[in-house]
mmCIF file of C-alpha atoms and ligand atoms in Angstrom:
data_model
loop_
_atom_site.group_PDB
_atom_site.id
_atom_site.type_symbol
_atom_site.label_atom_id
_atom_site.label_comp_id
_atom_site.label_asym_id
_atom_site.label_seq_id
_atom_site.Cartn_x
_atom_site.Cartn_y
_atom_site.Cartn_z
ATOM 1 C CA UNK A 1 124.294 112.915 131.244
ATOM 2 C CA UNK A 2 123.863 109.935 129.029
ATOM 3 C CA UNK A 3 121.905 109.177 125.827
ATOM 4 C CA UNK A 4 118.126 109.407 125.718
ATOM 5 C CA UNK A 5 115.964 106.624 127.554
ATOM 6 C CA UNK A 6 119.247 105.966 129.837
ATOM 7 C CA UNK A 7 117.057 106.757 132.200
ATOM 8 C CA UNK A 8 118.451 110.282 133.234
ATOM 9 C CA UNK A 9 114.763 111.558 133.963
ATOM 10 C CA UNK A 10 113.820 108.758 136.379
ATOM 11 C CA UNK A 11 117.458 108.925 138.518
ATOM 12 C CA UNK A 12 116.808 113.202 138.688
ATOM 13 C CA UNK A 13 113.475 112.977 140.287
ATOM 14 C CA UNK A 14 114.662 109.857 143.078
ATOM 15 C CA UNK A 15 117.470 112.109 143.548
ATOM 16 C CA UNK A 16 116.249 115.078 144.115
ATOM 17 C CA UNK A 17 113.385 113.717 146.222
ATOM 18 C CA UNK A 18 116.360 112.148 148.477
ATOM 19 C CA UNK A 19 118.691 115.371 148.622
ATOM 20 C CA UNK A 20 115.976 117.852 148.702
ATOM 21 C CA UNK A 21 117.331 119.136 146.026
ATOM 22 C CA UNK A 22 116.131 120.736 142.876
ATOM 23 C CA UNK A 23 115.434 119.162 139.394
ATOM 24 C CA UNK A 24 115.702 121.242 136.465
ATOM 25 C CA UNK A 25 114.852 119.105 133.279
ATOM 26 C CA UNK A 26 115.766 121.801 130.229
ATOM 27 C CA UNK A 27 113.599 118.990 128.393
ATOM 28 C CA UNK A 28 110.862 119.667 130.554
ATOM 29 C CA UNK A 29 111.425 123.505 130.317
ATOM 30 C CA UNK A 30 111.371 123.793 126.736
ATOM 31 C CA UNK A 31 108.033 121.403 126.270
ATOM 32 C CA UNK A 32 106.372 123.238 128.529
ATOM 33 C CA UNK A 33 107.067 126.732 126.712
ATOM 34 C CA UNK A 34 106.126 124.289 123.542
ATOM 35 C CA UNK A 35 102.522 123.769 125.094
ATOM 36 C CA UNK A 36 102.277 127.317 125.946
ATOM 37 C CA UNK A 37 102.424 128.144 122.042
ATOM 38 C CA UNK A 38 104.396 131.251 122.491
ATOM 39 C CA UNK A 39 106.653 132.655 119.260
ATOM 40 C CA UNK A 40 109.326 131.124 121.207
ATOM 41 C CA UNK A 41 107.490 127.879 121.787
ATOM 42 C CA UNK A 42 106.477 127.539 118.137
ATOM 43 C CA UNK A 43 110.164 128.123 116.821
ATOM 44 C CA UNK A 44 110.822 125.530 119.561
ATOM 45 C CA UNK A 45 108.488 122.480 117.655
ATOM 46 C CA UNK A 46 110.491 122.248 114.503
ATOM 47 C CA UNK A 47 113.544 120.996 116.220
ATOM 48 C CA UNK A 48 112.195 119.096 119.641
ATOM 49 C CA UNK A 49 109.315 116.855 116.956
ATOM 50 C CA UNK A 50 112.344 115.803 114.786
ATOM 51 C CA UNK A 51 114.714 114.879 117.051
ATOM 52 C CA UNK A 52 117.418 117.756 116.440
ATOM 53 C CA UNK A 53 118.804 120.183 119.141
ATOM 54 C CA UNK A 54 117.282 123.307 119.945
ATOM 55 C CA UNK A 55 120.053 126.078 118.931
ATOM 56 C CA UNK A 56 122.658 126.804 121.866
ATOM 57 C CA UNK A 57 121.589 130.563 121.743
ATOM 58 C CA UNK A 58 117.742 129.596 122.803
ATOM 59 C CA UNK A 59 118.921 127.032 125.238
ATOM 60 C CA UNK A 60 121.145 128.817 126.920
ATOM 61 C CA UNK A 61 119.127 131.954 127.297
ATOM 62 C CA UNK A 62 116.249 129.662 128.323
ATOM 63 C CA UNK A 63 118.161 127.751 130.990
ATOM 64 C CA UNK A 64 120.061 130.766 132.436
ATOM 65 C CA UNK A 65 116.708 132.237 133.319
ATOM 66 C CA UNK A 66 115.737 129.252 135.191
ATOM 67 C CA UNK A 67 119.381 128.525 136.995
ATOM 68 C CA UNK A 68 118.736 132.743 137.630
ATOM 69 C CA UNK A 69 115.616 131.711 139.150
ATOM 70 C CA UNK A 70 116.781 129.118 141.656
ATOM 71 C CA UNK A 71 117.284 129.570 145.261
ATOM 72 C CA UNK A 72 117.460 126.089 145.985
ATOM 73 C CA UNK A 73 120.400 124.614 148.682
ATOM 74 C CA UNK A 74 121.378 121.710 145.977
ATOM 75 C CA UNK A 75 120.757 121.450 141.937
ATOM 76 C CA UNK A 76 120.587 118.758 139.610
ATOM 77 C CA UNK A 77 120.588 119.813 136.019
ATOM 78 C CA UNK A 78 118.898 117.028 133.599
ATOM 79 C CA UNK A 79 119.297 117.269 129.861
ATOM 80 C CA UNK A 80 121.763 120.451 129.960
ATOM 81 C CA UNK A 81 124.267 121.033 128.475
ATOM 82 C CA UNK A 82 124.412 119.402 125.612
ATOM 83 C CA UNK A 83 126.616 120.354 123.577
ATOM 84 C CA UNK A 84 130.264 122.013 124.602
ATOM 85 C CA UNK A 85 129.387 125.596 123.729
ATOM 86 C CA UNK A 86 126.289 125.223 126.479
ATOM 87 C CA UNK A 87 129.071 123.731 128.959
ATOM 88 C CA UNK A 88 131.395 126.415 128.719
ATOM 89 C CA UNK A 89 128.391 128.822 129.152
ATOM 90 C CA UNK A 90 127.142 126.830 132.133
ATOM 91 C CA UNK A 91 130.575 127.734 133.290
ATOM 92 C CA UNK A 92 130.742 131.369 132.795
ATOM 93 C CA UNK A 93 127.259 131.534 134.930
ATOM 94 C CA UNK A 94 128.322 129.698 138.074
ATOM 95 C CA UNK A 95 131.392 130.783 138.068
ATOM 96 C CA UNK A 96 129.713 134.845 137.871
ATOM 97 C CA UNK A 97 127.852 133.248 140.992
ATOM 98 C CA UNK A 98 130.638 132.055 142.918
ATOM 99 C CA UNK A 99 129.353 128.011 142.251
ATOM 100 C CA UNK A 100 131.128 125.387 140.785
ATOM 101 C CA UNK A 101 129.526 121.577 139.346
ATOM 102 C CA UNK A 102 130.487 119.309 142.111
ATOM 103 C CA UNK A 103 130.083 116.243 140.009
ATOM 104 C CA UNK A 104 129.196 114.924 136.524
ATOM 105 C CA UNK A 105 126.994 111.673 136.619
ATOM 106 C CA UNK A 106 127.192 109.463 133.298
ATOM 107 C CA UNK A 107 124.920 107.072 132.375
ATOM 108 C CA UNK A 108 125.462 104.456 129.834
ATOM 109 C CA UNK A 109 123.251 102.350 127.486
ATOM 110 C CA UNK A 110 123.348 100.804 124.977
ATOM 111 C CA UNK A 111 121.526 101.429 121.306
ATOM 112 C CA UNK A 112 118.731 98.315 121.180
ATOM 113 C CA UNK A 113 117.867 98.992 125.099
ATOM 114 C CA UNK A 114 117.435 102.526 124.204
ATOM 115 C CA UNK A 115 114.822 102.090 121.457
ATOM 116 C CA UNK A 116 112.984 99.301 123.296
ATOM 117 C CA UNK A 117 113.080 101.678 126.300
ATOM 118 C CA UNK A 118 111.698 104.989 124.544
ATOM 119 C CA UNK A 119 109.447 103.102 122.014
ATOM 120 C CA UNK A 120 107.425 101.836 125.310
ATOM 121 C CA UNK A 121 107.408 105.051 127.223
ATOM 122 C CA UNK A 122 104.273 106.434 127.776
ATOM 123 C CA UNK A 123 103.792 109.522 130.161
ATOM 124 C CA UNK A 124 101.693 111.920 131.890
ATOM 125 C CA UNK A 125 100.725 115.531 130.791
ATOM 126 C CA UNK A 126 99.735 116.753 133.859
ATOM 127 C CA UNK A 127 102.145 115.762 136.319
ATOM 128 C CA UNK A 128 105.310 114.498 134.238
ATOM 129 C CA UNK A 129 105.209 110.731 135.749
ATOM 130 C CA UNK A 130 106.797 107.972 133.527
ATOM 131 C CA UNK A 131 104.889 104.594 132.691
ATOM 132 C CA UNK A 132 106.388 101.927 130.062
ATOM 133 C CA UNK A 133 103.376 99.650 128.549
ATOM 134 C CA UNK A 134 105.661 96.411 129.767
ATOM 135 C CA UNK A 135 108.034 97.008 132.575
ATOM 136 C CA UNK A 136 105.854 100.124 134.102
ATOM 137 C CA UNK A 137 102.045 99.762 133.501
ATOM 138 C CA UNK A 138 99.345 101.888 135.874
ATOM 139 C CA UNK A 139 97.208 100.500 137.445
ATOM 140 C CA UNK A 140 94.844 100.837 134.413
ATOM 141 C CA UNK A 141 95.774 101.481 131.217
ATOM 142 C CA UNK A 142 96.343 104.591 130.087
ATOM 143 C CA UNK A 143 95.278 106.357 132.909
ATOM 144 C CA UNK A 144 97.925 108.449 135.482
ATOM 145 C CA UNK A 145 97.955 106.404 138.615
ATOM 146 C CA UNK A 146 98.577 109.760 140.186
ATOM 147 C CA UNK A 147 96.218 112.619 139.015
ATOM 148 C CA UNK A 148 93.960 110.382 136.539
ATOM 149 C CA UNK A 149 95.025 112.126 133.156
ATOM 150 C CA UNK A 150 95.333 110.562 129.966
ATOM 151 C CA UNK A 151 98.391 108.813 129.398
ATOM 152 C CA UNK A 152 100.728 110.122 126.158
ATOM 153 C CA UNK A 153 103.788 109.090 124.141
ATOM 154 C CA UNK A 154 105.717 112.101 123.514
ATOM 155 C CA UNK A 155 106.077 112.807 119.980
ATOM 156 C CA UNK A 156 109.640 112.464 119.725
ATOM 157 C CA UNK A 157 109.561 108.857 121.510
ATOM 158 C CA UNK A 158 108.760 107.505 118.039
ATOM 159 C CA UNK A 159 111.576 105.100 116.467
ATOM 160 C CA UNK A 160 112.669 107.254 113.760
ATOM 161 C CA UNK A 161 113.181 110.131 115.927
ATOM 162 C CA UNK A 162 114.619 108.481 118.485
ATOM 163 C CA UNK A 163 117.228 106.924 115.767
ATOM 164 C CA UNK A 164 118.202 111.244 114.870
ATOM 165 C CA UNK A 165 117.909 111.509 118.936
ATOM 166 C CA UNK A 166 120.930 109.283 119.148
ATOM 167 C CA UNK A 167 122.827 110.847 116.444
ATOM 168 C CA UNK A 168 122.652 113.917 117.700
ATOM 169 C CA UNK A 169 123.574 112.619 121.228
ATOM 170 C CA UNK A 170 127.095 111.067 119.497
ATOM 171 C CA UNK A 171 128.319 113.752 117.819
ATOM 172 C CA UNK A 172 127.189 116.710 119.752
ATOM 173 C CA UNK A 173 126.974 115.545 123.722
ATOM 174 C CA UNK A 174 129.746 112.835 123.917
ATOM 175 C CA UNK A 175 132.580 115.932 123.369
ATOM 176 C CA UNK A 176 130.915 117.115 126.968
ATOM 177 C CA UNK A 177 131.494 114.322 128.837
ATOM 178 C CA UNK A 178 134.836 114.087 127.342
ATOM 179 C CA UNK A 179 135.123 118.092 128.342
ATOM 180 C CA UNK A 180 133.720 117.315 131.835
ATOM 181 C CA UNK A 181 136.417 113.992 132.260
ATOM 182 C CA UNK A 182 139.485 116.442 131.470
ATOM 183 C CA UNK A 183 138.718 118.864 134.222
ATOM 184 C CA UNK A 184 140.959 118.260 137.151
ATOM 185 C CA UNK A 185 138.967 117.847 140.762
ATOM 186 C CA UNK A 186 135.782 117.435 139.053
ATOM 187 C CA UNK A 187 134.191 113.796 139.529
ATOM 188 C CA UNK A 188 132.306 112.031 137.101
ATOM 189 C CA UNK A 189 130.460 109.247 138.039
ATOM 190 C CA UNK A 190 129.894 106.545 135.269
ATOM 191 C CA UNK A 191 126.705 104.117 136.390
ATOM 192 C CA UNK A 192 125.408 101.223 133.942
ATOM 193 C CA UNK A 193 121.985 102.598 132.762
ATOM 194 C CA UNK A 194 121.128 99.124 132.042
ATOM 195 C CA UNK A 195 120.264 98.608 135.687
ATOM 196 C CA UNK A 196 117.156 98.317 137.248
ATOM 197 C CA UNK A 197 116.158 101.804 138.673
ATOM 198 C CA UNK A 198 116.401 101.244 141.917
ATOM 199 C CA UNK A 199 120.350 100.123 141.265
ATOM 200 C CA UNK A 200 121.661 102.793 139.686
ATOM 201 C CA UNK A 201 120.261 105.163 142.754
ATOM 202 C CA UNK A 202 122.061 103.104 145.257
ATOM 203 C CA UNK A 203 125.271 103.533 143.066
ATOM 204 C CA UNK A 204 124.342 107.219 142.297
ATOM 205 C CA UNK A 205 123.531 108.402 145.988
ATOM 206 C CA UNK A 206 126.549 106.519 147.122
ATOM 207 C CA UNK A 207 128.622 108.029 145.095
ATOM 208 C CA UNK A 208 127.314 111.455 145.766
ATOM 209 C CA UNK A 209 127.291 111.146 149.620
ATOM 210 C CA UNK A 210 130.489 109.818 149.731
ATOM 211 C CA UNK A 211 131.666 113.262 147.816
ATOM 212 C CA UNK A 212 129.656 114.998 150.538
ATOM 213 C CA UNK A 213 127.327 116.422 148.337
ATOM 214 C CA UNK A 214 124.355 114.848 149.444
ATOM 215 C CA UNK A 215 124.546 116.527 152.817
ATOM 216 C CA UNK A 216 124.826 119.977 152.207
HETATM 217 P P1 AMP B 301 114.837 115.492 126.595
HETATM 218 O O1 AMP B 301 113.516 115.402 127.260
HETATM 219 O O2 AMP B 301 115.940 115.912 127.520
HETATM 220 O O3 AMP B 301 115.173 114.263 125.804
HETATM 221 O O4 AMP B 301 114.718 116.683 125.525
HETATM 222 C C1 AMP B 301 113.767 116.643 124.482
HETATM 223 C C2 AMP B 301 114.198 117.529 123.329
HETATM 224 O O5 AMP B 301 114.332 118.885 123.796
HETATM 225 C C3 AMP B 301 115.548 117.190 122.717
HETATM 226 O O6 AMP B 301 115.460 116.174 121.731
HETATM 227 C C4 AMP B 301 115.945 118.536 122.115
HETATM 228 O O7 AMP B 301 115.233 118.825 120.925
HETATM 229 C C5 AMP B 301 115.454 119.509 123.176
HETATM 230 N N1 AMP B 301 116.480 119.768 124.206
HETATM 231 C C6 AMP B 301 116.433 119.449 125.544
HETATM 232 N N2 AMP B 301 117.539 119.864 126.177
HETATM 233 C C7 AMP B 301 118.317 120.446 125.235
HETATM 234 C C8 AMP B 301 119.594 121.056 125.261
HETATM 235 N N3 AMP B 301 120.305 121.145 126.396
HETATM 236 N N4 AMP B 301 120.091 121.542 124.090
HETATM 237 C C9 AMP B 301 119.389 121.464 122.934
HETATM 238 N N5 AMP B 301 118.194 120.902 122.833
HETATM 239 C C10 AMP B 301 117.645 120.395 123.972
#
């Protein structure tokens, strides 16, 4: 968890590519039924291009389909939940299947980072990689060092929306953590999203193997 451009996106992928675990990005989800221009998809643009949160009832129904889908040995949710009702229905899932969260990581950042983070953040279509045009330029401009596409800036990276991003972060995903932080046996892990990348995974995978989590 942790406000947009802490870098929660960047940590999933290293960590699931460590753990063998798998990443599933509801930001990533509901683009990519966006793209796919279905009734759902459409309904889906109004809220994603201005920065608000997609209702809990289309979320949830959205996500529970994909945690349905999963058969993976380890799972590392990015993005969800967001707000307490989508916690408590998190809960009510795993707990039908017999699983529990073993541990809640937290990122922090702060506001100016944030902005000067997103504002920068350029990425690609095809395969989801993240480039920023100072601290994280391909090898030529614009271009996916990867698979070649055309580089893009999501249309909620803009400033404005990013500003409403925030906001909505605040009032509507802080009560999580705080939800998360009251539970008794469940850890959360708070890491300093100011860090270089490759930082916050040491202090990340640390913590996590030390819960044995990472070996299972
Ligand atoms: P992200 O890539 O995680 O920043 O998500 C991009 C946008 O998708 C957000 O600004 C929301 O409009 C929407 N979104 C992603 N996850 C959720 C969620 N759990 N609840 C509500 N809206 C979400």
């Amino acid at each position: 968890m942790g406000p947009p451009g802490a870098g929660k996106g960047t940590q999933a992928k290293k960590l699931t590519a460590r753990f063998g675990w798998r990443h599933l990005s509801s930001g990533d989800i509901l683009r990519a039924e966006k793209a796919a221009g279905t009734a759902l998809g459409k309904n889906l643009a109004e809220y994603m291009d201005t920065g608000k949160l997609v209702p809990d009832d289309i979320v949830v129904d959205v996500m529970a389909a994909a945690l349905g889908a999963n058969n993976a040995s380890g799972l590392l949710l990015d993005g969800f939940p967001r707000t307490v009702e989508q916690a408590a229905a998190l809960d009510a899932q795993l707990a039908k299947a017999g699983k529990a969260l073993d541990a809640v990581g937290v990122m922090g950042a702060d506001e100016a980072m944030i902005v000067r983070r997103i504002s920068g953040r350029r990425s690609c279509p095809q395969c989801g990689k993240v480039y920023h045009v100072e601290t994280l330029r391909p090898r030529k401009e614009g271009v996916c060092d990867d698979c070649g596409a055309k580089l893009v800036q999501r249309d909620d990276d803009r400033e404005e929306v990013v500003r409403r991003r925030l906001e909505a972060y605040r009032r509507q995903t802080e009560p999580v953590i705080a939800y998360y932080r009251a539970r008794p046996g469940l850890k959360v892990i708070d890491v300093d999203g100011g860090g270089t990348p490759d930082a916050v995974l040491k202090t990340l995978a640390a913590e996590l193997a030390a819960l044995g989590v990472g070996s299972r």
